[in-house]
């Protein structure tokens, strides 16, 4: 993986953590819903492609 890809993955991980923290959600529960391609409590953070844009 190149430096851009590594930075993007790290930034995306921080974004998802911040998204969960701002809403008081447990990141592991949100990640579980995401892995099933479901929303968590009626909402979900942006996908990687949306985040990158």
PDB file of N, CA and C in Angstrom:
ATOM      1  N   UNK A   1       0.853  -1.178   0.000  1.00  0.00           N
ATOM      2  CA  UNK A   1       0.000   0.000   0.000  1.00  0.00           C
ATOM      3  C   UNK A   1       0.896   1.238   0.000  1.00  0.00           C
ATOM      4  N   UNK A   2       0.506   2.221  -0.758  1.00  0.00           N
ATOM      5  CA  UNK A   2       1.285   3.454  -0.823  1.00  0.00           C
ATOM      6  C   UNK A   2       0.949   4.370   0.358  1.00  0.00           C
ATOM      7  N   UNK A   3       1.714   5.455   0.460  1.00  0.00           N
ATOM      8  CA  UNK A   3       1.545   6.380   1.584  1.00  0.00           C
ATOM      9  C   UNK A   3       0.146   6.998   1.593  1.00  0.00           C
ATOM     10  N   UNK A   4      -0.389   7.320   0.400  1.00  0.00           N
ATOM     11  CA  UNK A   4      -1.738   7.903   0.337  1.00  0.00           C
ATOM     12  C   UNK A   4      -2.771   6.921   0.888  1.00  0.00           C
ATOM     13  N   UNK A   5      -2.681   5.671   0.492  1.00  0.00           N
ATOM     14  CA  UNK A   5      -3.627   4.661   0.960  1.00  0.00           C
ATOM     15  C   UNK A   5      -3.563   4.466   2.463  1.00  0.00           C
ATOM     16  N   UNK A   6      -2.363   4.475   2.996  1.00  0.00           N
ATOM     17  CA  UNK A   6      -2.200   4.325   4.446  1.00  0.00           C
ATOM     18  C   UNK A   6      -2.804   5.516   5.184  1.00  0.00           C
ATOM     19  N   UNK A   7      -2.531   6.708   4.670  1.00  0.00           N
ATOM     20  CA  UNK A   7      -3.091   7.927   5.290  1.00  0.00           C
ATOM     21  C   UNK A   7      -4.610   7.928   5.197  1.00  0.00           C
ATOM     22  N   UNK A   8      -5.140   7.531   4.045  1.00  0.00           N
ATOM     23  CA  UNK A   8      -6.588   7.483   3.859  1.00  0.00           C
ATOM     24  C   UNK A   8      -7.231   6.510   4.847  1.00  0.00           C
ATOM     25  N   UNK A   9      -6.669   5.326   4.996  1.00  0.00           N
ATOM     26  CA  UNK A   9      -7.230   4.347   5.936  1.00  0.00           C
ATOM     27  C   UNK A   9      -7.178   4.848   7.370  1.00  0.00           C
ATOM     28  N   UNK A  10      -6.069   5.480   7.746  1.00  0.00           N
ATOM     29  CA  UNK A  10      -5.958   6.005   9.109  1.00  0.00           C
ATOM     30  C   UNK A  10      -6.983   7.117   9.336  1.00  0.00           C
ATOM     31  N   UNK A  11      -7.097   8.036   8.364  1.00  0.00           N
ATOM     32  CA  UNK A  11      -8.054   9.141   8.492  1.00  0.00           C
ATOM     33  C   UNK A  11      -9.485   8.609   8.545  1.00  0.00           C
ATOM     34  N   UNK A  12      -9.790   7.604   7.747  1.00  0.00           N
ATOM     35  CA  UNK A  12     -11.134   7.031   7.744  1.00  0.00           C
ATOM     36  C   UNK A  12     -11.443   6.374   9.086  1.00  0.00           C
ATOM     37  N   UNK A  13     -10.483   5.684   9.650  1.00  0.00           N
ATOM     38  CA  UNK A  13     -10.670   5.087  10.972  1.00  0.00           C
ATOM     39  C   UNK A  13     -10.934   6.141  12.039  1.00  0.00           C
ATOM     40  N   UNK A  14     -10.201   7.244  11.979  1.00  0.00           N
ATOM     41  CA  UNK A  14     -10.416   8.334  12.929  1.00  0.00           C
ATOM     42  C   UNK A  14     -11.785   8.979  12.727  1.00  0.00           C
ATOM     43  N   UNK A  15     -12.174   9.133  11.474  1.00  0.00           N
ATOM     44  CA  UNK A  15     -13.499   9.688  11.160  1.00  0.00           C
ATOM     45  C   UNK A  15     -14.607   8.810  11.745  1.00  0.00           C
ATOM     46  N   UNK A  16     -14.514   7.480  11.543  1.00  0.00           N
ATOM     47  CA  UNK A  16     -15.544   6.580  12.062  1.00  0.00           C
ATOM     48  C   UNK A  16     -15.600   6.632  13.586  1.00  0.00           C
ATOM     49  N   UNK A  17     -14.436   6.694  14.231  1.00  0.00           N
ATOM     50  CA  UNK A  17     -14.407   6.786  15.695  1.00  0.00           C
ATOM     51  C   UNK A  17     -15.059   8.086  16.155  1.00  0.00           C
ATOM     52  N   UNK A  18     -14.723   9.195  15.505  1.00  0.00           N
ATOM     53  CA  UNK A  18     -15.302  10.487  15.864  1.00  0.00           C
ATOM     54  C   UNK A  18     -16.811  10.490  15.631  1.00  0.00           C
ATOM     55  N   UNK A  19     -17.244   9.893  14.521  1.00  0.00           N
ATOM     56  CA  UNK A  19     -18.669   9.810  14.199  1.00  0.00           C
ATOM     57  C   UNK A  19     -19.413   9.080  15.311  1.00  0.00           C
ATOM     58  N   UNK A  20     -18.868   7.967  15.759  1.00  0.00           N
ATOM     59  CA  UNK A  20     -19.487   7.193  16.846  1.00  0.00           C
ATOM     60  C   UNK A  20     -19.463   7.970  18.162  1.00  0.00           C
ATOM     61  N   UNK A  21     -18.314   8.562  18.483  1.00  0.00           N
ATOM     62  CA  UNK A  21     -18.183   9.314  19.735  1.00  0.00           C
ATOM     63  C   UNK A  21     -19.170  10.481  19.799  1.00  0.00           C
ATOM     64  N   UNK A  22     -19.353  11.178  18.684  1.00  0.00           N
ATOM     65  CA  UNK A  22     -20.243  12.333  18.648  1.00  0.00           C
ATOM     66  C   UNK A  22     -21.694  11.944  18.913  1.00  0.00           C
ATOM     67  N   UNK A  23     -22.027  10.692  18.610  1.00  0.00           N
ATOM     68  CA  UNK A  23     -23.402  10.226  18.785  1.00  0.00           C
ATOM     69  C   UNK A  23     -23.577   9.338  20.021  1.00  0.00           C
ATOM     70  N   UNK A  24     -22.479   9.049  20.693  1.00  0.00           N
ATOM     71  CA  UNK A  24     -22.536   8.202  21.878  1.00  0.00           C
ATOM     72  C   UNK A  24     -22.728   6.729  21.547  1.00  0.00           C
ATOM     73  N   UNK A  25     -22.326   6.320  20.341  1.00  0.00           N
ATOM     74  CA  UNK A  25     -22.468   4.927  19.922  1.00  0.00           C
ATOM     75  C   UNK A  25     -21.191   4.149  20.202  1.00  0.00           C
ATOM     76  N   UNK A  26     -21.336   2.867  20.486  1.00  0.00           N
ATOM     77  CA  UNK A  26     -20.194   1.982  20.673  1.00  0.00           C
ATOM     78  C   UNK A  26     -19.650   1.594  19.298  1.00  0.00           C
ATOM     79  N   UNK A  27     -18.389   1.929  19.007  1.00  0.00           N
ATOM     80  CA  UNK A  27     -17.836   1.647  17.681  1.00  0.00           C
ATOM     81  C   UNK A  27     -17.936   0.183  17.250  1.00  0.00           C
ATOM     82  N   UNK A  28     -17.807  -0.748  18.199  1.00  0.00           N
ATOM     83  CA  UNK A  28     -17.884  -2.161  17.822  1.00  0.00           C
ATOM     84  C   UNK A  28     -19.292  -2.557  17.383  1.00  0.00           C
ATOM     85  N   UNK A  29     -20.315  -1.984  17.998  1.00  0.00           N
ATOM     86  CA  UNK A  29     -21.692  -2.280  17.587  1.00  0.00           C
ATOM     87  C   UNK A  29     -22.003  -1.671  16.220  1.00  0.00           C
ATOM     88  N   UNK A  30     -21.492  -0.476  15.980  1.00  0.00           N
ATOM     89  CA  UNK A  30     -21.703   0.172  14.685  1.00  0.00           C
ATOM     90  C   UNK A  30     -20.962  -0.608  13.590  1.00  0.00           C
ATOM     91  N   UNK A  31     -19.734  -1.048  13.884  1.00  0.00           N
ATOM     92  CA  UNK A  31     -18.960  -1.824  12.915  1.00  0.00           C
ATOM     93  C   UNK A  31     -19.664  -3.139  12.593  1.00  0.00           C
ATOM     94  N   UNK A  32     -20.298  -3.739  13.591  1.00  0.00           N
ATOM     95  CA  UNK A  32     -21.045  -4.984  13.364  1.00  0.00           C
ATOM     96  C   UNK A  32     -22.215  -4.745  12.415  1.00  0.00           C
ATOM     97  N   UNK A  33     -22.956  -3.666  12.624  1.00  0.00           N
ATOM     98  CA  UNK A  33     -24.065  -3.320  11.724  1.00  0.00           C
ATOM     99  C   UNK A  33     -23.531  -3.026  10.326  1.00  0.00           C
ATOM    100  N   UNK A  34     -22.407  -2.324  10.250  1.00  0.00           N
ATOM    101  CA  UNK A  34     -21.796  -1.998   8.958  1.00  0.00           C
ATOM    102  C   UNK A  34     -21.389  -3.261   8.205  1.00  0.00           C
ATOM    103  N   UNK A  35     -20.857  -4.240   8.922  1.00  0.00           N
ATOM    104  CA  UNK A  35     -20.441  -5.491   8.268  1.00  0.00           C
ATOM    105  C   UNK A  35     -21.633  -6.253   7.694  1.00  0.00           C
ATOM    106  N   UNK A  36     -22.828  -6.007   8.243  1.00  0.00           N
ATOM    107  CA  UNK A  36     -24.051  -6.623   7.711  1.00  0.00           C
ATOM    108  C   UNK A  36     -24.730  -5.708   6.696  1.00  0.00           C
ATOM    109  N   UNK A  37     -24.059  -4.599   6.351  1.00  0.00           N
ATOM    110  CA  UNK A  37     -24.576  -3.610   5.405  1.00  0.00           C
ATOM    111  C   UNK A  37     -25.915  -3.037   5.876  1.00  0.00           C
ATOM    112  N   UNK A  38     -25.990  -2.779   7.186  1.00  0.00           N
ATOM    113  CA  UNK A  38     -27.184  -2.213   7.804  1.00  0.00           C
ATOM    114  C   UNK A  38     -26.842  -0.856   8.417  1.00  0.00           C
ATOM    115  N   UNK A  39     -27.863  -0.081   8.671  1.00  0.00           N
ATOM    116  CA  UNK A  39     -27.678   1.163   9.399  1.00  0.00           C
ATOM    117  C   UNK A  39     -27.691   0.862  10.897  1.00  0.00           C
ATOM    118  N   UNK A  40     -27.140   1.774  11.677  1.00  0.00           N
ATOM    119  CA  UNK A  40     -27.166   1.650  13.124  1.00  0.00           C
ATOM    120  C   UNK A  40     -28.034   2.770  13.661  1.00  0.00           C
ATOM    121  N   UNK A  41     -29.106   2.408  14.337  1.00  0.00           N
ATOM    122  CA  UNK A  41     -30.030   3.387  14.898  1.00  0.00           C
ATOM    123  C   UNK A  41     -30.538   4.354  13.826  1.00  0.00           C
ATOM    124  N   UNK A  42     -30.735   3.837  12.621  1.00  0.00           N
ATOM    125  CA  UNK A  42     -31.282   4.635  11.529  1.00  0.00           C
ATOM    126  C   UNK A  42     -30.285   5.494  10.780  1.00  0.00           C
ATOM    127  N   UNK A  43     -29.003   5.362  11.078  1.00  0.00           N
ATOM    128  CA  UNK A  43     -27.988   6.162  10.388  1.00  0.00           C
ATOM    129  C   UNK A  43     -26.689   5.372  10.272  1.00  0.00           C
ATOM    130  N   UNK A  44     -25.793   5.843   9.422  1.00  0.00           N
ATOM    131  CA  UNK A  44     -24.503   5.181   9.263  1.00  0.00           C
ATOM    132  C   UNK A  44     -23.511   6.196   8.712  1.00  0.00           C
ATOM    133  N   UNK A  45     -22.261   6.020   9.097  1.00  0.00           N
ATOM    134  CA  UNK A  45     -21.225   6.920   8.597  1.00  0.00           C
ATOM    135  C   UNK A  45     -21.016   6.707   7.099  1.00  0.00           C
ATOM    136  N   UNK A  46     -20.339   7.645   6.477  1.00  0.00           N
ATOM    137  CA  UNK A  46     -20.078   7.592   5.034  1.00  0.00           C
ATOM    138  C   UNK A  46     -19.185   6.401   4.700  1.00  0.00           C
ATOM    139  N   UNK A  47     -19.398   5.825   3.540  1.00  0.00           N
ATOM    140  CA  UNK A  47     -18.531   4.758   3.048  1.00  0.00           C
ATOM    141  C   UNK A  47     -17.189   5.365   2.650  1.00  0.00           C
ATOM    142  N   UNK A  48     -16.210   4.514   2.479  1.00  0.00           N
ATOM    143  CA  UNK A  48     -14.853   4.965   2.174  1.00  0.00           C
ATOM    144  C   UNK A  48     -14.836   5.875   0.942  1.00  0.00           C
ATOM    145  N   UNK A  49     -15.525   5.507  -0.119  1.00  0.00           N
ATOM    146  CA  UNK A  49     -15.544   6.316  -1.341  1.00  0.00           C
ATOM    147  C   UNK A  49     -16.123   7.698  -1.118  1.00  0.00           C
ATOM    148  N   UNK A  50     -17.204   7.753  -0.354  1.00  0.00           N
ATOM    149  CA  UNK A  50     -17.805   9.055  -0.022  1.00  0.00           C
ATOM    150  C   UNK A  50     -16.855   9.886   0.820  1.00  0.00           C
ATOM    151  N   UNK A  51     -16.221   9.233   1.777  1.00  0.00           N
ATOM    152  CA  UNK A  51     -15.279   9.916   2.660  1.00  0.00           C
ATOM    153  C   UNK A  51     -14.117  10.472   1.851  1.00  0.00           C
ATOM    154  N   UNK A  52     -13.605   9.692   0.933  1.00  0.00           N
ATOM    155  CA  UNK A  52     -12.454  10.120   0.140  1.00  0.00           C
ATOM    156  C   UNK A  52     -12.793  11.322  -0.732  1.00  0.00           C
ATOM    157  N   UNK A  53     -14.014  11.348  -1.256  1.00  0.00           N
ATOM    158  CA  UNK A  53     -14.432  12.483  -2.093  1.00  0.00           C
ATOM    159  C   UNK A  53     -14.472  13.743  -1.260  1.00  0.00           C
TER     160      UNK A  53
END
